[in-house]
């Protein structure tokens, strides 16, 4: 028997150990999302070959943190090549780097008062103060980090900390002070980036995701090993090789499924209707990543979507355009929505495919960087058919270069939403350890030397969706995307475009079944199992594509301005149709949305209430904002509406509609919403502002709303391991045994738990197989203890001396977490165990050990006179 009580451990230390990696992971993930997912590389002269400077999967040699192997080179490159030297502030970079380290490493604490000339670093129980006031140059920054890293390395006793991670965290903290896109890509992330930008990799040909906490096939790619073997959408991958996928992350699963072409991997699949998983032996092959898709729409209008700009994008585009020309294409929709960017050179080639001459993009760096201008060539240019380019807030960087070039040369009409606004260029500098620095070295300018930095590409025709239902009204467009201008420390440019107004705005009524379920809007449709059966990559004829097709099908000219002029009547008709739809939909809800002549101003009385208990709303409860308006004047008001503004996102952008309001009439509208369970106690001011067809609005109304946070649970737990099911019962783990880990979880906090789950994750790779990895702990009252179990099999081939698991308890509603690594010894001499069931009296104070082995760890004590039930006996009877 192996037992370990964690209840005596400091809850503070446990929470710090779990939350620091979570905080840094979320912070870094946000940066990587903009770097990899949202923008791609966007650099100059980027090496995307498949070689690696270091084998990141092999055991690492001891690392001397004080050598500053990565940090010193980052400082040198930033000093020489960063676009804005004034942003290099050594003192701030030091403090930010230390902050990232303390978020990454649980044993490190950093204390600094804002005006203090010193900073104190604590590692476990050791503490030392370092000067800040003399950190006034890049080299002083390097020297001070060297001192601090020596101290950290000397006092960091945990074997679980890789010192490289300390340096990586410090570097990313420094770079965080420069701009949102300069970052250090750690080896595995850099490897993934190079793989994605090449456009191919060794793998199986499946898109996977985590669905309902299970590793799930989203779609097999035609012609790949997975498709040929018969894998299907929504298959569950329960095991990869000899390793269970229970609680395996998506990144871990991808790393195990990918590999050199020609090698084989076993996957065990569970499918709806099967009673047991089945084994598939799949041989990896080169998987071509499609970044371009195309089809012909009605009216001989071609449709091309570019998902991102990778190494084969231009080549794939040429192939698709050739097929469309063969079918008689007379106009083209180029869809760049949600295209995060990618390789600059590919973006230039794509834009050049549609332009005969002129500047495509100019990159301008600091004084040491040359101005580089890319020009279009007439050779290989597509026929001069009319074009529409679709963009939205997810169109960034390289996609903005293409859209900006085609717009500024009047080659294409831009339709959609304002784009992301990333006008900076990054270069990659790869390091010997397999990491790489992505550093902002320039900003790019669209033709005419216009910067879109923090502004984006403004569409000629802005398209906004409207929603009208009893539970949710959305007539005023709300930004759906985080943009460059929203990011901390974003760059600016003196030549940034000033005109941010589209030529035309067209709003359309979103169909009821398309209503997204947003936070605070319970009226949205919820995902169900049928939604999971839809292919997320499948083509959908949405409003923007339909509108673009109709514009191009009627077009006789290709010039952007002439194309917009020709589309005027179509846009007028579409606008009238959509407003009529809106009026009909609101009419079903009892709102007269008809317009009319201006009768003049009229006095309006407003009454607003919120919540079920006046204006005090407990977290986790639904509430309704109820507003009544009364026309006390003699004039009729039309299309009267209101919207809330608040710092609290739950209370912000709630829309109410009242419509036509004649003299003496009253109208009431209610908006339902819900306070998240993890909302802390807070008091917010809510301002209710009004709109009316002719601008006759009552003054704003203010409400004061108090939300009451819930008392929080806190978790302590103990574990007990038993090998008496498929083991010899000696309390020790030998290869080939199946053991059960029993977990007792106690809520020691002041509040109950809600959606709570215990999870165990294998940290030892193949040879340790999870048979069950989670159990629910919902609705635990304060002081209550719940018990569950996990089943682990240590395979006969396992040759390690121990295996590690991570046990975590998480209330996902309240965001309360605790996690701990558990280490179990494996092997050792076996002892014969005789089963019995009897009560044993303790004759004197006795130690309880984790197993029957001599010298086994003490896990508890029994007092003289106590009694225990004996389940088995090993060795002589005492």
CSV table of C-alpha atoms in Angstrom, one decimal, residues 26-340:
chain,number,residue,atom,x,y,z
A,26,UNK,CA,-2.1,32.1,-20.9
A,27,UNK,CA,0.1,35.1,-21.3
A,28,UNK,CA,2.5,33.4,-23.7
A,29,UNK,CA,-0.3,31.7,-25.5
A,30,UNK,CA,-1.9,35.0,-26.3
A,31,UNK,CA,1.3,36.2,-27.7
A,32,UNK,CA,1.9,33.1,-29.7
A,33,UNK,CA,-1.7,33.2,-31.0
A,34,UNK,CA,-1.0,36.5,-32.6
A,35,UNK,CA,2.4,35.4,-33.7
A,36,UNK,CA,1.6,31.9,-35.1
A,37,UNK,CA,-2.1,31.6,-35.5
A,38,UNK,CA,-3.1,35.1,-36.3
A,39,UNK,CA,-0.1,36.5,-38.1
A,40,UNK,CA,2.3,33.7,-39.1
A,41,UNK,CA,5.9,34.6,-39.7
A,42,UNK,CA,5.6,37.9,-41.5
A,43,UNK,CA,9.4,38.2,-41.7
A,44,UNK,CA,12.1,38.8,-44.2
A,45,UNK,CA,14.5,36.1,-45.6
A,46,UNK,CA,13.0,33.4,-43.3
A,47,UNK,CA,14.6,30.0,-43.3
A,48,UNK,CA,11.9,27.4,-43.3
A,49,UNK,CA,13.9,24.3,-43.9
A,50,UNK,CA,13.2,21.2,-41.9
A,51,UNK,CA,16.5,20.8,-40.1
A,52,UNK,CA,16.7,21.5,-36.4
A,53,UNK,CA,19.6,23.0,-34.6
A,54,UNK,CA,18.9,20.9,-31.6
A,55,UNK,CA,17.2,17.6,-30.9
A,56,UNK,CA,14.6,18.9,-28.5
A,57,UNK,CA,13.3,15.4,-27.8
A,58,UNK,CA,16.5,14.0,-26.5
A,59,UNK,CA,17.8,14.2,-23.0
A,60,UNK,CA,19.3,17.6,-22.2
A,61,UNK,CA,22.8,18.2,-20.8
A,62,UNK,CA,23.2,20.2,-17.6
A,63,UNK,CA,22.6,23.9,-18.3
A,64,UNK,CA,24.5,26.8,-16.9
A,65,UNK,CA,21.9,29.6,-16.5
A,66,UNK,CA,24.5,32.2,-15.7
A,67,UNK,CA,26.0,31.9,-19.2
A,68,UNK,CA,23.1,33.9,-20.7
A,69,UNK,CA,23.4,32.0,-24.0
A,70,UNK,CA,20.1,33.1,-25.3
A,71,UNK,CA,19.5,36.3,-23.4
A,72,UNK,CA,22.7,38.0,-24.4
A,73,UNK,CA,22.1,37.3,-28.1
A,74,UNK,CA,18.6,38.7,-27.8
A,75,UNK,CA,19.9,41.9,-26.2
A,76,UNK,CA,22.5,42.3,-29.0
A,77,UNK,CA,20.0,41.7,-31.8
A,78,UNK,CA,17.5,44.0,-30.3
A,79,UNK,CA,20.1,46.7,-29.9
A,80,UNK,CA,21.2,46.4,-33.5
A,81,UNK,CA,18.0,45.7,-35.4
A,82,UNK,CA,14.8,46.6,-33.4
A,83,UNK,CA,12.7,49.2,-35.2
A,84,UNK,CA,12.3,51.7,-32.4
A,85,UNK,CA,15.4,52.0,-30.1
A,86,UNK,CA,13.5,54.4,-27.8
A,87,UNK,CA,11.4,51.4,-26.6
A,88,UNK,CA,14.5,49.6,-25.3
A,89,UNK,CA,14.3,50.5,-21.6
A,90,UNK,CA,16.7,48.2,-19.7
A,91,UNK,CA,15.2,48.8,-16.2
A,92,UNK,CA,11.7,48.0,-17.3
A,93,UNK,CA,13.0,45.0,-19.3
A,94,UNK,CA,14.7,43.6,-16.2
A,95,UNK,CA,11.6,43.9,-14.1
A,96,UNK,CA,9.3,42.5,-16.7
A,97,UNK,CA,11.7,39.6,-17.3
A,98,UNK,CA,11.8,38.8,-13.5
A,99,UNK,CA,8.0,39.0,-13.4
A,100,UNK,CA,7.7,36.4,-16.2
A,101,UNK,CA,10.2,34.2,-14.3
A,102,UNK,CA,8.2,34.3,-11.1
A,103,UNK,CA,5.0,33.4,-13.0
A,104,UNK,CA,6.8,30.5,-14.6
A,105,UNK,CA,8.8,29.1,-11.6
A,106,UNK,CA,6.8,28.5,-8.5
A,107,UNK,CA,9.8,28.6,-6.2
A,108,UNK,CA,10.7,32.2,-7.3
A,109,UNK,CA,9.2,35.3,-5.8
A,110,UNK,CA,10.0,38.9,-6.8
A,111,UNK,CA,9.3,42.0,-4.7
A,112,UNK,CA,9.6,45.5,-6.0
A,113,UNK,CA,8.1,48.8,-4.9
A,114,UNK,CA,7.5,51.1,-7.9
A,115,UNK,CA,9.8,53.9,-6.7
A,116,UNK,CA,12.4,51.6,-5.1
A,117,UNK,CA,16.0,51.5,-6.6
A,118,UNK,CA,16.2,47.8,-5.7
A,119,UNK,CA,14.4,44.5,-6.4
A,120,UNK,CA,14.4,41.5,-4.1
A,121,UNK,CA,14.4,38.0,-5.5
A,122,UNK,CA,13.5,35.0,-3.2
A,123,UNK,CA,14.2,31.4,-4.2
A,124,UNK,CA,12.7,29.0,-1.8
A,125,UNK,CA,13.9,30.3,1.6
A,126,UNK,CA,16.9,32.3,0.2
A,127,UNK,CA,16.5,36.0,-0.5
A,128,UNK,CA,18.7,38.6,-2.1
A,129,UNK,CA,18.3,42.3,-3.1
A,130,UNK,CA,19.7,43.6,-6.3
A,131,UNK,CA,20.2,47.2,-7.6
A,132,UNK,CA,18.0,48.7,-10.3
A,133,UNK,CA,19.2,52.2,-10.5
A,134,UNK,CA,22.4,51.3,-12.4
A,135,UNK,CA,20.6,49.2,-15.0
A,136,UNK,CA,20.8,52.0,-17.6
A,137,UNK,CA,22.2,50.2,-20.7
A,138,UNK,CA,21.8,46.9,-22.5
A,139,UNK,CA,25.1,45.7,-21.1
A,140,UNK,CA,24.1,46.7,-17.5
A,141,UNK,CA,20.9,44.7,-18.1
A,142,UNK,CA,23.0,41.6,-19.1
A,143,UNK,CA,25.3,42.0,-16.1
A,144,UNK,CA,22.4,42.2,-13.6
A,145,UNK,CA,20.6,39.2,-15.1
A,146,UNK,CA,23.9,37.3,-14.8
A,147,UNK,CA,24.0,38.1,-11.1
A,148,UNK,CA,20.4,37.2,-10.5
A,149,UNK,CA,20.6,34.0,-12.6
A,150,UNK,CA,23.6,32.8,-10.5
A,151,UNK,CA,21.6,33.3,-7.4
A,152,UNK,CA,18.6,31.6,-8.8
A,153,UNK,CA,20.6,28.6,-10.0
A,154,UNK,CA,22.4,28.2,-6.7
A,155,UNK,CA,19.2,28.1,-4.7
A,156,UNK,CA,16.7,26.4,-7.0
A,157,UNK,CA,16.5,22.9,-5.6
A,158,UNK,CA,13.6,21.5,-7.5
A,159,UNK,CA,14.5,18.8,-10.0
A,160,UNK,CA,11.4,19.5,-12.0
A,161,UNK,CA,12.6,22.9,-13.2
A,162,UNK,CA,14.5,23.1,-16.5
A,163,UNK,CA,16.9,26.1,-16.2
A,164,UNK,CA,16.3,26.8,-19.9
A,165,UNK,CA,12.7,27.6,-19.1
A,166,UNK,CA,13.9,30.2,-16.6
A,167,UNK,CA,16.0,32.0,-19.3
A,168,UNK,CA,13.2,31.6,-21.9
A,169,UNK,CA,10.7,33.2,-19.5
A,170,UNK,CA,13.1,36.1,-18.7
A,171,UNK,CA,13.7,36.8,-22.4
A,172,UNK,CA,10.0,36.8,-23.2
A,173,UNK,CA,9.3,39.1,-20.3
A,174,UNK,CA,11.9,41.6,-21.7
A,175,UNK,CA,10.5,41.4,-25.2
A,176,UNK,CA,7.0,42.0,-23.8
A,177,UNK,CA,8.0,45.6,-23.1
A,178,UNK,CA,8.8,46.2,-26.8
A,179,UNK,CA,5.7,45.3,-28.8
A,180,UNK,CA,3.1,42.5,-29.0
A,181,UNK,CA,4.9,40.6,-31.8
A,182,UNK,CA,8.5,40.5,-30.7
A,183,UNK,CA,8.9,37.2,-28.8
A,184,UNK,CA,11.2,34.2,-28.2
A,185,UNK,CA,9.9,31.0,-29.8
A,186,UNK,CA,10.9,28.1,-27.7
A,187,UNK,CA,12.2,25.0,-29.6
A,188,UNK,CA,8.9,23.1,-29.9
A,189,UNK,CA,6.9,26.1,-30.9
A,190,UNK,CA,9.6,27.2,-33.4
A,191,UNK,CA,9.6,23.6,-34.8
A,192,UNK,CA,5.8,23.8,-35.2
A,193,UNK,CA,6.0,27.2,-36.9
A,194,UNK,CA,8.6,26.0,-39.5
A,195,UNK,CA,6.5,22.9,-40.2
A,196,UNK,CA,3.3,25.0,-40.8
A,197,UNK,CA,5.0,27.5,-43.0
A,198,UNK,CA,6.6,24.8,-45.2
A,199,UNK,CA,3.1,23.6,-46.0
A,200,UNK,CA,3.8,20.0,-45.4
A,201,UNK,CA,4.9,17.6,-42.7
A,202,UNK,CA,5.2,13.9,-41.9
A,203,UNK,CA,1.9,12.7,-40.4
A,204,UNK,CA,-1.3,10.8,-40.8
A,205,UNK,CA,-3.6,13.4,-42.4
A,206,UNK,CA,-6.2,14.1,-39.8
A,207,UNK,CA,-7.5,17.2,-38.1
A,208,UNK,CA,-7.9,16.5,-34.4
A,209,UNK,CA,-9.4,18.4,-31.5
A,210,UNK,CA,-10.5,17.8,-27.9
A,211,UNK,CA,-14.2,17.3,-27.7
A,212,UNK,CA,-16.0,16.4,-24.5
A,213,UNK,CA,-12.5,15.9,-23.0
A,214,UNK,CA,-11.7,13.2,-25.6
A,215,UNK,CA,-9.2,13.3,-28.4
A,216,UNK,CA,-11.4,13.4,-31.5
A,217,UNK,CA,-11.0,13.2,-35.2
A,218,UNK,CA,-12.5,16.3,-36.7
A,219,UNK,CA,-11.9,15.4,-40.4
A,220,UNK,CA,-9.6,13.0,-42.3
A,221,UNK,CA,-7.9,14.6,-45.3
A,222,UNK,CA,-8.6,12.8,-48.6
A,223,UNK,CA,-5.8,10.7,-50.0
A,224,UNK,CA,-3.9,10.5,-46.7
A,225,UNK,CA,-3.0,7.4,-44.6
A,226,UNK,CA,-5.8,8.2,-42.1
A,227,UNK,CA,-8.5,8.4,-44.9
A,228,UNK,CA,-7.2,5.3,-46.6
A,229,UNK,CA,-7.3,3.3,-43.4
A,230,UNK,CA,-11.0,4.3,-42.8
A,231,UNK,CA,-10.8,6.8,-40.0
A,232,UNK,CA,-13.9,8.9,-39.8
A,233,UNK,CA,-15.1,12.2,-38.5
A,234,UNK,CA,-15.9,12.1,-34.7
A,235,UNK,CA,-13.8,8.9,-34.1
A,236,UNK,CA,-12.3,9.0,-30.6
A,237,UNK,CA,-8.6,8.2,-30.4
A,238,UNK,CA,-8.3,6.4,-27.0
A,239,UNK,CA,-4.6,5.3,-27.3
A,240,UNK,CA,-1.5,6.2,-29.3
A,241,UNK,CA,1.0,3.3,-29.2
A,242,UNK,CA,1.0,2.2,-25.6
A,243,UNK,CA,-0.1,5.5,-24.2
A,244,UNK,CA,-3.6,6.4,-23.2
A,245,UNK,CA,-4.9,9.7,-24.5
A,246,UNK,CA,-6.9,10.4,-21.3
A,247,UNK,CA,-6.2,14.0,-20.3
A,248,UNK,CA,-3.5,14.3,-23.0
A,249,UNK,CA,-3.2,17.8,-24.4
A,250,UNK,CA,-3.7,18.5,-28.1
A,251,UNK,CA,-0.1,19.5,-28.5
A,252,UNK,CA,1.1,16.2,-26.9
A,253,UNK,CA,-1.2,14.2,-29.2
A,254,UNK,CA,0.1,16.0,-32.3
A,255,UNK,CA,3.7,15.4,-31.3
A,256,UNK,CA,3.0,11.7,-30.9
A,257,UNK,CA,1.1,11.3,-34.2
A,258,UNK,CA,3.5,13.2,-36.4
A,259,UNK,CA,6.9,11.7,-37.4
A,260,UNK,CA,9.2,10.9,-40.2
A,261,UNK,CA,7.4,9.6,-43.4
A,262,UNK,CA,7.5,5.9,-43.7
A,263,UNK,CA,7.4,5.2,-39.9
A,264,UNK,CA,4.4,3.5,-38.3
A,265,UNK,CA,2.2,4.5,-35.4
A,266,UNK,CA,-0.6,2.5,-33.7
A,267,UNK,CA,-3.8,4.3,-32.8
A,268,UNK,CA,-6.7,2.8,-31.0
A,269,UNK,CA,-10.1,4.1,-32.2
A,270,UNK,CA,-13.5,4.1,-30.5
A,271,UNK,CA,-16.4,4.8,-32.8
A,272,UNK,CA,-20.1,5.2,-32.1
A,273,UNK,CA,-21.7,1.8,-32.1
A,274,UNK,CA,-18.5,-0.1,-31.2
A,275,UNK,CA,-18.2,-1.8,-27.8
A,276,UNK,CA,-14.4,-1.9,-27.8
A,277,UNK,CA,-11.6,0.2,-29.3
A,278,UNK,CA,-10.0,-1.2,-32.5
A,279,UNK,CA,-6.4,-0.9,-33.5
A,280,UNK,CA,-5.2,0.9,-36.7
A,281,UNK,CA,-1.6,0.6,-37.8
A,282,UNK,CA,-0.9,3.8,-39.8
A,283,UNK,CA,2.2,4.6,-41.8
A,284,UNK,CA,3.1,8.2,-41.8
A,285,UNK,CA,3.4,10.1,-45.1
A,286,UNK,CA,4.1,13.6,-46.3
A,287,UNK,CA,0.9,15.6,-45.6
A,288,UNK,CA,0.4,18.6,-47.9
A,289,UNK,CA,-1.3,21.4,-46.0
A,290,UNK,CA,-3.9,23.1,-48.2
A,291,UNK,CA,-3.8,26.9,-47.7
A,292,UNK,CA,-6.0,27.6,-50.8
A,293,UNK,CA,-9.4,26.3,-51.7
A,294,UNK,CA,-11.6,27.3,-54.7
A,295,UNK,CA,-14.9,26.7,-56.4
A,296,UNK,CA,-17.1,28.2,-59.1
A,297,UNK,CA,-20.2,30.1,-58.0
A,298,UNK,CA,-23.3,30.9,-60.0
A,299,UNK,CA,-22.9,33.4,-62.7
A,300,UNK,CA,-19.3,32.2,-63.5
A,301,UNK,CA,-18.0,33.9,-60.4
A,302,UNK,CA,-14.9,32.2,-59.0
A,303,UNK,CA,-14.4,31.9,-55.3
A,304,UNK,CA,-10.9,31.5,-53.8
A,305,UNK,CA,-10.2,31.3,-50.1
A,306,UNK,CA,-6.6,31.7,-48.8
A,307,UNK,CA,-6.4,30.4,-45.2
A,308,UNK,CA,-2.9,31.6,-44.5
A,309,UNK,CA,0.3,32.4,-46.5
A,310,UNK,CA,2.7,29.4,-46.3
A,311,UNK,CA,5.5,28.2,-48.6
A,312,UNK,CA,3.2,26.7,-51.2
A,313,UNK,CA,0.3,29.3,-51.2
A,314,UNK,CA,1.2,31.0,-54.5
A,315,UNK,CA,1.8,27.7,-56.3
A,316,UNK,CA,-1.6,26.4,-55.1
A,317,UNK,CA,-3.3,29.6,-56.0
A,318,UNK,CA,-2.0,29.4,-59.6
A,319,UNK,CA,-3.3,25.9,-59.9
A,320,UNK,CA,-6.8,26.9,-58.7
A,321,UNK,CA,-6.9,30.0,-60.9
A,322,UNK,CA,-6.0,28.0,-63.9
A,323,UNK,CA,-8.9,25.6,-63.2
A,324,UNK,CA,-11.3,28.6,-62.8
A,325,UNK,CA,-10.1,30.2,-66.1
A,326,UNK,CA,-10.8,26.9,-67.8
A,327,UNK,CA,-14.3,27.0,-66.6
A,328,UNK,CA,-14.9,30.5,-67.9
A,329,UNK,CA,-14.5,32.6,-64.8
A,330,UNK,CA,-15.7,36.3,-65.3
A,331,UNK,CA,-15.2,37.6,-61.8
A,332,UNK,CA,-13.4,36.5,-58.6
A,333,UNK,CA,-14.1,36.6,-54.9
A,334,UNK,CA,-10.9,36.4,-52.9
A,335,UNK,CA,-11.7,35.5,-49.3
A,336,UNK,CA,-9.1,36.6,-46.8
A,337,UNK,CA,-11.3,36.6,-43.7
A,338,UNK,CA,-9.7,35.1,-40.6
A,339,UNK,CA,-6.4,34.8,-42.6
A,340,UNK,CA,-3.8,35.5,-39.9
